Every structure is written in structure tokens, then in C-alpha cells.
Short mmCIF file of C-alpha atoms and ligand atoms in Angstrom, two decimals:
data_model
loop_
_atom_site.label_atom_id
_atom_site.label_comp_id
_atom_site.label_asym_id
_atom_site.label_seq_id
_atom_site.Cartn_x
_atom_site.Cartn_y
_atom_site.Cartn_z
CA UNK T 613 0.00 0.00 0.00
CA UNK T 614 1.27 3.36 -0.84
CA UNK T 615 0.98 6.68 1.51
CA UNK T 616 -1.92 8.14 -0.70
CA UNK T 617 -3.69 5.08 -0.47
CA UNK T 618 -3.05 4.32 3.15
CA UNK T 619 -4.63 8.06 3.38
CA UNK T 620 -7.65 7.23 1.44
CA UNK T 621 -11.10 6.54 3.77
CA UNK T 622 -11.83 3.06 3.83
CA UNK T 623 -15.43 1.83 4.22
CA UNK T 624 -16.09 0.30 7.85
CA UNK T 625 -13.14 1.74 9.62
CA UNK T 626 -12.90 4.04 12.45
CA UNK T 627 -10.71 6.22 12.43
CA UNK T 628 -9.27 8.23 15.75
CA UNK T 629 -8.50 11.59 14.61
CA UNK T 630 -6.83 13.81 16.75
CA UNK T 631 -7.65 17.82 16.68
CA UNK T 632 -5.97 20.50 18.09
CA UNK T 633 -5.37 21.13 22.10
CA UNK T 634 -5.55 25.39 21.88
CA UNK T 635 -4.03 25.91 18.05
CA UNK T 636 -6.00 25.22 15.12
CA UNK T 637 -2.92 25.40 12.71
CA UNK T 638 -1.73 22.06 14.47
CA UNK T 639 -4.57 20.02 12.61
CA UNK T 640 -2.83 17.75 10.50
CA UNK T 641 -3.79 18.12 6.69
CA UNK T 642 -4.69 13.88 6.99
CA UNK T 643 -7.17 14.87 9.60
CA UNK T 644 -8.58 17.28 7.48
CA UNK T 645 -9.11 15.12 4.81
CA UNK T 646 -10.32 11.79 6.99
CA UNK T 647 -12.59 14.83 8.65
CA UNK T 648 -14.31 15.67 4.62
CA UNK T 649 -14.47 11.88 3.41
CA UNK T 650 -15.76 10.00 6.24
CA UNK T 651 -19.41 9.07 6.15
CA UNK T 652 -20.07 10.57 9.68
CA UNK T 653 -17.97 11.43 12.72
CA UNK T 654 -19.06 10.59 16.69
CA UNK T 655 -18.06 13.83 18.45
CA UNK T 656 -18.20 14.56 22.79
CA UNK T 657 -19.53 17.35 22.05
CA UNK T 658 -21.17 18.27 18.62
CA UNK T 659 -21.39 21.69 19.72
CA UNK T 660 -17.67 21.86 19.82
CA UNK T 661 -17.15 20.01 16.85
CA UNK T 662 -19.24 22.01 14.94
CA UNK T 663 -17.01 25.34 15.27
CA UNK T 664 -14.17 23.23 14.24
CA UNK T 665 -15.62 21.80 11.58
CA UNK T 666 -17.31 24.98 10.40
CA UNK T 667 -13.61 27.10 10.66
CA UNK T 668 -12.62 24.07 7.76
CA UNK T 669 -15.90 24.13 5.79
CA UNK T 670 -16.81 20.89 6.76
CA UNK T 671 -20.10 19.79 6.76
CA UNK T 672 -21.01 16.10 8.10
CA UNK T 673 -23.37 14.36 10.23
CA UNK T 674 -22.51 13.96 13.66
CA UNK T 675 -23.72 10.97 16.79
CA UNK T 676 -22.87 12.44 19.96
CA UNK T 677 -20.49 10.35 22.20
CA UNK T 678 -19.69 10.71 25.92
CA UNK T 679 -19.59 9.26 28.82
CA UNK T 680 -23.37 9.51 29.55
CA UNK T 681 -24.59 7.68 26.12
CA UNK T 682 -21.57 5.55 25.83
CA UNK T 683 -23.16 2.05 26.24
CA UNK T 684 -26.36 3.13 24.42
CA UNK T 685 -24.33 4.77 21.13
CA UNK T 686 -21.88 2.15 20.88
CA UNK T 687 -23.47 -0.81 19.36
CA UNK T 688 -24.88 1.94 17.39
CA UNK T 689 -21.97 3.16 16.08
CA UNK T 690 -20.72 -0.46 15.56
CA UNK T 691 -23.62 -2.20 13.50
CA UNK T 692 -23.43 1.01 10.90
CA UNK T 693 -19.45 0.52 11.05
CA UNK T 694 -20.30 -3.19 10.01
CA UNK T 695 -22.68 -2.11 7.53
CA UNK T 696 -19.55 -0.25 5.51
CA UNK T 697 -20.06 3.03 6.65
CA UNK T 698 -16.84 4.83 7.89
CA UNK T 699 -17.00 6.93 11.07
CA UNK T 700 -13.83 9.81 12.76
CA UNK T 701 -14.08 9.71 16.46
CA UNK T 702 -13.06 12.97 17.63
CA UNK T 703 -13.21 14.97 21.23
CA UNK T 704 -13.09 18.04 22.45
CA UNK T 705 -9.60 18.65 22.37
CA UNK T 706 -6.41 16.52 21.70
CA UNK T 707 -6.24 12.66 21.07
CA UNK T 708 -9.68 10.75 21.73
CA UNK T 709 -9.70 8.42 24.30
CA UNK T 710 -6.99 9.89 26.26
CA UNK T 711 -8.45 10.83 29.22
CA UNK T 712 -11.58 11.28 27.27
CA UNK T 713 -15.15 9.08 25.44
CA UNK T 714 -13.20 6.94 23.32
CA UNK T 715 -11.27 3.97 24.76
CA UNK T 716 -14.69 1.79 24.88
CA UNK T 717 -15.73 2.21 21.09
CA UNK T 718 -12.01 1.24 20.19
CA UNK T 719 -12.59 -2.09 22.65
CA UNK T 720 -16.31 -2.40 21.06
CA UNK T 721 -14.74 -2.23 17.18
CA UNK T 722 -11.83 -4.94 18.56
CA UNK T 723 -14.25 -7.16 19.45
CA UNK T 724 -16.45 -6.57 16.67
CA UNK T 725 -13.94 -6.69 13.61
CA UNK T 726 -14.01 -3.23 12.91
CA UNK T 727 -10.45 -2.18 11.81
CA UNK T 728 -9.68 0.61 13.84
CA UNK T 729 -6.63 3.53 12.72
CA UNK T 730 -5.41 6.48 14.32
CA UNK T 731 -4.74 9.56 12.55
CA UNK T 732 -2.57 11.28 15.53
CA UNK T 733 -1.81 14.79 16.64
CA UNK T 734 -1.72 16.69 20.11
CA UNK T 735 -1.79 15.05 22.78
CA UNK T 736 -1.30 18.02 26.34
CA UNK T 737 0.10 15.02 28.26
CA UNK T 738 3.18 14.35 25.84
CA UNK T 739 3.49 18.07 25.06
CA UNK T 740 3.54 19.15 28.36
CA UNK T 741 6.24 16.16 29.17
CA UNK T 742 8.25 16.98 26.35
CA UNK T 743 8.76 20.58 27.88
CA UNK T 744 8.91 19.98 31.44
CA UNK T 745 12.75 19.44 31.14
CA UNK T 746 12.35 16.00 33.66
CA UNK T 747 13.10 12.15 32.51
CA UNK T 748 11.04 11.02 29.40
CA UNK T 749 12.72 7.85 29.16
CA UNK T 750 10.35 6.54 31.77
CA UNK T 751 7.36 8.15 32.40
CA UNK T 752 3.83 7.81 33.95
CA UNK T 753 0.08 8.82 32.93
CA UNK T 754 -2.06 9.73 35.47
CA UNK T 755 -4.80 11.85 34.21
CA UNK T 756 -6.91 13.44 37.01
CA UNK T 757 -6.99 12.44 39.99
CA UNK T 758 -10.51 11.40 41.20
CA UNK T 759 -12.32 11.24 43.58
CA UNK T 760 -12.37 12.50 47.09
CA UNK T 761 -9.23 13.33 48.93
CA UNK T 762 -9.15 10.57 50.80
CA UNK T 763 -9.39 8.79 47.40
CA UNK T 764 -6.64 11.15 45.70
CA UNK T 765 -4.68 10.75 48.74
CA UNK T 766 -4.50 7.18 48.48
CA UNK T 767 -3.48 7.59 44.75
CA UNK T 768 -0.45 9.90 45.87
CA UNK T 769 0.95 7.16 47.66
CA UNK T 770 0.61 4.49 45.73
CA UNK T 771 3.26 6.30 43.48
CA UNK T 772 5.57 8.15 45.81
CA UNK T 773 7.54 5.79 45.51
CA UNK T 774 7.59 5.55 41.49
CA UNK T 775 10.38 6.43 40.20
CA UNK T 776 8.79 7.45 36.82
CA UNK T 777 8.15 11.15 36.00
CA UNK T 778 4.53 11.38 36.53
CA UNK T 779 1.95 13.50 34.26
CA UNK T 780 -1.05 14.90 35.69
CA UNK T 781 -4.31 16.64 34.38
CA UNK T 782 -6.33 18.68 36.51
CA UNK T 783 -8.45 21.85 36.09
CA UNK T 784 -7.84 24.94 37.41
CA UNK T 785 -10.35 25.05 40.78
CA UNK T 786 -8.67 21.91 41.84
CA UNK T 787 -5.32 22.91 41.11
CA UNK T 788 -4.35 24.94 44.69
CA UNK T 789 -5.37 22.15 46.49
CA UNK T 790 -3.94 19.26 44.81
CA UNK T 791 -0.42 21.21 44.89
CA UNK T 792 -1.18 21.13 48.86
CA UNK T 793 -1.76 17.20 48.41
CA UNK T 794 1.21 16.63 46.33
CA UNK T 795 3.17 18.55 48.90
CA UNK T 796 1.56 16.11 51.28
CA UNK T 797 2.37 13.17 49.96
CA UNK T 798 5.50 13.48 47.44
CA UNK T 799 7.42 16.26 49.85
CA UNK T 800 8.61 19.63 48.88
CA UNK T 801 11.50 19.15 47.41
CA UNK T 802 10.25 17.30 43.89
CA UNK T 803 10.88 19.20 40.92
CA UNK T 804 7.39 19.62 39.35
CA UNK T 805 6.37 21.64 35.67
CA UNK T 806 3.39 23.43 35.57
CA UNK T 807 2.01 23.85 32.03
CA UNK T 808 -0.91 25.97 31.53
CA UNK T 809 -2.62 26.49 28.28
CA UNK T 810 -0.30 24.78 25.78
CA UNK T 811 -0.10 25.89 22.06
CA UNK T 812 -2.70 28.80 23.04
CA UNK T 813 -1.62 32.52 23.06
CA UNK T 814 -0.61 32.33 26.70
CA UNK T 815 1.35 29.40 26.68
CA UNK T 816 3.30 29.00 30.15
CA UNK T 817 5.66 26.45 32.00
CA UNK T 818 6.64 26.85 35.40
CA UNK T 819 9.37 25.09 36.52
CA UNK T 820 9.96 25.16 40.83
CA UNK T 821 9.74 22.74 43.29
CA UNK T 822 6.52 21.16 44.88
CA UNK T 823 7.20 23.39 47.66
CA UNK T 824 7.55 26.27 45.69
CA UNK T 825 4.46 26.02 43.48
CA UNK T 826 1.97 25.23 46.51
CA UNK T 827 3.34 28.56 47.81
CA UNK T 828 2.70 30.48 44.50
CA UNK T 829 -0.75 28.87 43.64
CA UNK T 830 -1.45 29.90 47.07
CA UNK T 831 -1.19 33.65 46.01
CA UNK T 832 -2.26 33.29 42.61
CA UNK T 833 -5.35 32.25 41.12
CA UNK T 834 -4.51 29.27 38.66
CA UNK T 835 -6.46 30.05 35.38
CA UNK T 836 -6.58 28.26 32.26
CA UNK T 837 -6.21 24.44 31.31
CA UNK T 838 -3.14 22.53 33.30
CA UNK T 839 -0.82 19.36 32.73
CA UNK T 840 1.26 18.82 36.25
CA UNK T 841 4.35 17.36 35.55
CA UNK T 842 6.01 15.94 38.71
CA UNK T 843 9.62 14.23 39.03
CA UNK T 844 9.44 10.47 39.57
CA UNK T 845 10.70 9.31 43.27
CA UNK T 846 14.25 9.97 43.85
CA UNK T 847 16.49 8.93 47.11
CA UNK T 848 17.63 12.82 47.17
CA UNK T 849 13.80 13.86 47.24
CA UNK T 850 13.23 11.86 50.21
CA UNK T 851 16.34 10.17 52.06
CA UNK T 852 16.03 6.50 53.37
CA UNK T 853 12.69 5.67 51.33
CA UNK T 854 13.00 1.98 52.38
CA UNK T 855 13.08 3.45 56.51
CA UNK T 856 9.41 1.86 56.86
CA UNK T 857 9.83 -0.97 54.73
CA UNK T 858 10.51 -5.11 55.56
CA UNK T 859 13.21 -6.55 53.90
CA UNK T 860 11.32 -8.09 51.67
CA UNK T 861 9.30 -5.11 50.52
CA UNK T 862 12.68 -3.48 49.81
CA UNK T 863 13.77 -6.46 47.55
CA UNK T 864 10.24 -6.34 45.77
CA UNK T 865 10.45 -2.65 45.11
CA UNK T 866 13.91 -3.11 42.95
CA UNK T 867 12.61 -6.09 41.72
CA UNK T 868 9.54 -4.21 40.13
CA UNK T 869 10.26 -0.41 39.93
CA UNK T 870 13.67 -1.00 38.49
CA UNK T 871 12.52 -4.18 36.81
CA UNK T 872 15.92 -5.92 38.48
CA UNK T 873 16.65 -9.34 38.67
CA UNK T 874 16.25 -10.96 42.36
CA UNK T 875 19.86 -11.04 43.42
CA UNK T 876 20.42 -7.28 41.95
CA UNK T 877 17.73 -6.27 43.81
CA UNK T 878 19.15 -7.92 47.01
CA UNK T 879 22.25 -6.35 46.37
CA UNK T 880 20.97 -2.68 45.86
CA UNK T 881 18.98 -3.66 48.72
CA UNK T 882 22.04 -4.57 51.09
CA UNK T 883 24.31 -1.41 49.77
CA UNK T 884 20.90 0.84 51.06
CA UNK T 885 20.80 -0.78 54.40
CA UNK T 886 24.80 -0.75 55.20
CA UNK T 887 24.80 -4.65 55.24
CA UNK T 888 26.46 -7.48 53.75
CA UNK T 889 24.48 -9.41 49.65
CA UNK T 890 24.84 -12.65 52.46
CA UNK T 891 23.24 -11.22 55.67
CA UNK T 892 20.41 -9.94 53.92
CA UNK T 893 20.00 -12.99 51.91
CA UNK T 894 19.31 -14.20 55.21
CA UNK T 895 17.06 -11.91 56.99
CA UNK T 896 15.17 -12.48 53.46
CA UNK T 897 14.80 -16.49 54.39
N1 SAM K 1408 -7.64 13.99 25.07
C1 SAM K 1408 -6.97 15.19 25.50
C2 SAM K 1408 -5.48 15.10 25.14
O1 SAM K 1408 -5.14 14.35 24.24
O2 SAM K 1408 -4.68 15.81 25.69
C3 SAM K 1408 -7.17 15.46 26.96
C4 SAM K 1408 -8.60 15.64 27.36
S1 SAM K 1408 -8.83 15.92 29.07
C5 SAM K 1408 -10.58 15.76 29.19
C6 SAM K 1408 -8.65 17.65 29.23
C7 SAM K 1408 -7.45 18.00 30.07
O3 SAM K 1408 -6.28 18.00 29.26
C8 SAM K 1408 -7.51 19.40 30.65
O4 SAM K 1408 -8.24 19.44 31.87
C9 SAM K 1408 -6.05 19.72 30.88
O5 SAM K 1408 -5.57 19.10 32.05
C10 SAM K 1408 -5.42 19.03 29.65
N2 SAM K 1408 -5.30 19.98 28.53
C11 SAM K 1408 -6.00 19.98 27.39
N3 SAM K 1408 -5.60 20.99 26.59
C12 SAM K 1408 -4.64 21.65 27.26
C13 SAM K 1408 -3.82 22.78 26.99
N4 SAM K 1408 -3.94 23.46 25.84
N5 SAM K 1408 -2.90 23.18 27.91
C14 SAM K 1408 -2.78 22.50 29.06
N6 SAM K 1408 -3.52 21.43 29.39
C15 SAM K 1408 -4.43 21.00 28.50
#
């Protein structure tokens, strides 16, 4: 198959088509075609979809898709998918099914037979990661934290210990307070990028500690759409992390955060603890 035709709408297909986070220029010109030739698109929001597709002079028919209808409109979406017709999924903003309707259609066409294809673009999570300066060899997806703070809590510190650079979502209201949870849980000292309204006019990254943004979101009034970029768990960022752990919970955590084999793990394990690969071998038994 060659590019053109791999870029030509194929009957029964669904196609994930990503649209811009804050800068309509960053539409791809293959979403603006897959957009034209489709048969119909399933939008969050047709409301928002509508402005978009009205700035391209696109006209198409539209079945809603969100979280309230999702179970109803999917077997929907999937019998006319089966019947040949082709269909864009697209959200609000960014790549559908990231953090937004999406993920179940794609699991509903899977099982179905329906070949599903992405047509990518912005995605705030990777952009914002990308800029925050910290580790992208390894990193995490959170998306928002739900829930309530007992619940978000819990979800804090289940990863302080991760040494993965975590990405966060979270909207503005929430922000102040989750910087006070973060501080919380993950300490001050954890370097943490604040990006706020990516690709827009007032793009912004804010680069401080944990400590130093709950202090400054404390006095300022967040505003504007926010990825929270947080360092991963480091022994600098909080000294003897195994203090309050068995033996064997220290092994395990080598074993599975820095995906080592056993008797590495014992032995980074020993060097932490001051004691001999042979004694802890032991207190391991
Ligand atoms: N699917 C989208 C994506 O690919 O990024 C994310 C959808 S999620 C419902 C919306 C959240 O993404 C916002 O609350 C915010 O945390 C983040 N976001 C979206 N656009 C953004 C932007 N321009 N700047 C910063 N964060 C953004």
C-alpha cells in the first residue's frame, strides 16, 4: 500500500483523529481530509465540533459520544461501522480516548472486527512532558486524579515511591489544592512543571519545586487548562525511602520499579541498608 492510499477513507473503519489542544494550525492536513471523506464522525460534544468543523468548511453528520450515552451509542456506532459506513471519532480537544469518550468504542470495534486507525496529533500530556525538562525515558500517565481526597490521597501514595516522572491533568479550581496534596504526599523538594494552556496565546511552564508552586498557587489564582508534571521518586527527594519498609518489601520494590533481577535487587537492597548481599539474603529467608 502506498501513503496516498493508506490516506484514502476506507469503508467500515474508524478512524481516531486527533484535533488540536488550543491551536487550530496544528490540525494535520490527513485529519482534514479523513474529517471531509468520512461518512459521519461521533463527536463529545457536537457543539464543539461544529465550530471546528465549520472554521474548515466541513459539513457532516454527527452521533454524539460521551460518557453519559456511551453504552447506548456504541453498538450503534458499531452495526453502521459493520454495515460499511466509515466513522472519525473525535473529542473536544487533543487525542480521543486519552483521558476522554473513546477507549470503549475502540474495545467495542476490537471485538467486533471493525479495523480501527489512528490519525494522531496533540496530545497536552506528551506536550507538556516533552517541555517539562524531567526524565522522558520513563514516564507515567495519570490523568486526574478522582475522587475524594481521601481517594486522591491514596493515589499519591501508591506512586511516591515511582520512580517514573509522573503526568497529571487537573483543572484549574482543583489545582491549589492538589499542589497542597502533592506537597503532602511526594514532599517539597520534587521538581514539578506546571504547564498551563499549551499551544494557546498564553502558553506558560513553570518550573519550581513542589514546595515552591503550593506557595505560588497559594497567592495566585490558577487560570486556564493545566498538565502537572512531577519528578518520579528519587532517594535525594526523600532520604532513606525503604526506613518503613521489611526486607522483603525493599527487595520487591527493585525487583519491580527498576525491573531488576532478584539477586540485583538484594544487592541494591544490602548497599541501602549498610549490610552485607549474604546477611540480607538471610534476613530475606
Ligand atoms: N484527550 C486530551 C489530550 O489528548 O490531551 C485530553 C482531554 S482531558 C478531558 C482535558 C485536560 O487536558 C484538561 O483538563 C487539561 O488538564 C489538559 N489539557 C488539554 N488541553 C490543554 C492545553 N492546551 N494546555 C494544558 N492542558 C491542556
Amino acid at each position: 500500500m502506498t501513503e496516498t492510499e493508506k490516506n484514502r477513507v476506507e469503508g467500515g473503519t474508524l478512524y481516531l483523529v486527533a484535533t488540536p489542544i488550543g491551536n487550530l494550525s496544528d490540525l494535520s492536513s490527513r485529519a482534514v481530509k479523513i474529517l471531509t471523506e468520512v461518512d459521519f464522525l461521533c463527536a463529545e460534544d457536537t457543539r464543539v465540533t461544529s465550530k471546528l468543523l465549520s472554521s474548515l468548511g466541513i459539513t457532516k453528520s454527527m452521533v454524539p459520544y460521551h460518557d453519559n450515552n456511551r453504552h447506548e451509542k456504541g453498538p450503534y456506532i458499531v452495526r453502521r461501522l459493520l454495515e460499511g459506513e466509515s466513522c472519525a471519532l473525535v473529542s473536544d480537544a487533543g487525542t480521543p480516548a486519552v483521558s476522554d469518550p473513546g477507549e470503549d468504542l475502540v474495545r467495542d470495534c476490537i471485538e467486533a472486527g471493525v479495523p480501527v486507525t489512528s490519525v494522531p496529533g496533540a496530545c497536552a500530556a506528551i506536550t507538556a512532558l516533552t517541555l517539562s525538562g524531567m526524565n522522558t525515558r520513563r514516564f507515567a500517565f495519570e490523568g486526574f486524579l478522582e475522587g475524594r481526597v481521601s481517594d486522591r490521597k491514596a493515589a499519591l501514595e501508591r506512586i511516591r515511591t515511582d520512580i517514573r516522572t509522573q503526568i497529571f491533568y487537573e483543572a484549574p479550581h482543583r489545582l491549589t489544592d492538589t499542589l497542597a496534596l502533592f506537597s503532602e504526599v511526594l514532599g517539597d523538594d520534587r521538581r514539578i512543571a506546571l504547564c498551563r494552556e499549551l499551544t494557546k496565546l498564553n502558553e506558560e511552564v513553570l518550573r519550581m519545586t513542589v514546595g515552591e508552586a503550593a506557595a505560588y498557587y497559594a497567592e495566585n489564582e490558577p487560570r486556564g487548562e493545566y498538565v502537572v508534571v512531577v519528578e518520579g521518586y528519587t532517594a535525594k527527594a526523600s532520604e532513606q525511602f525503604w526506613a518503613e519498609m521489611t526486607v522483603e518489601e525493599h527487595v520487591a520494590y527493585y525487583m519491580e520499579k527498576a525491573e531488576m533481577k532478584k539477586m540485583d535487587a538484594i544487592k541494591a537492597a544490602a548497599k541501602d541498608r549498610g549490610v552485607s548481599k549474604s546477611d540480607l539474603y538471610k534476613q530475606l529467608l
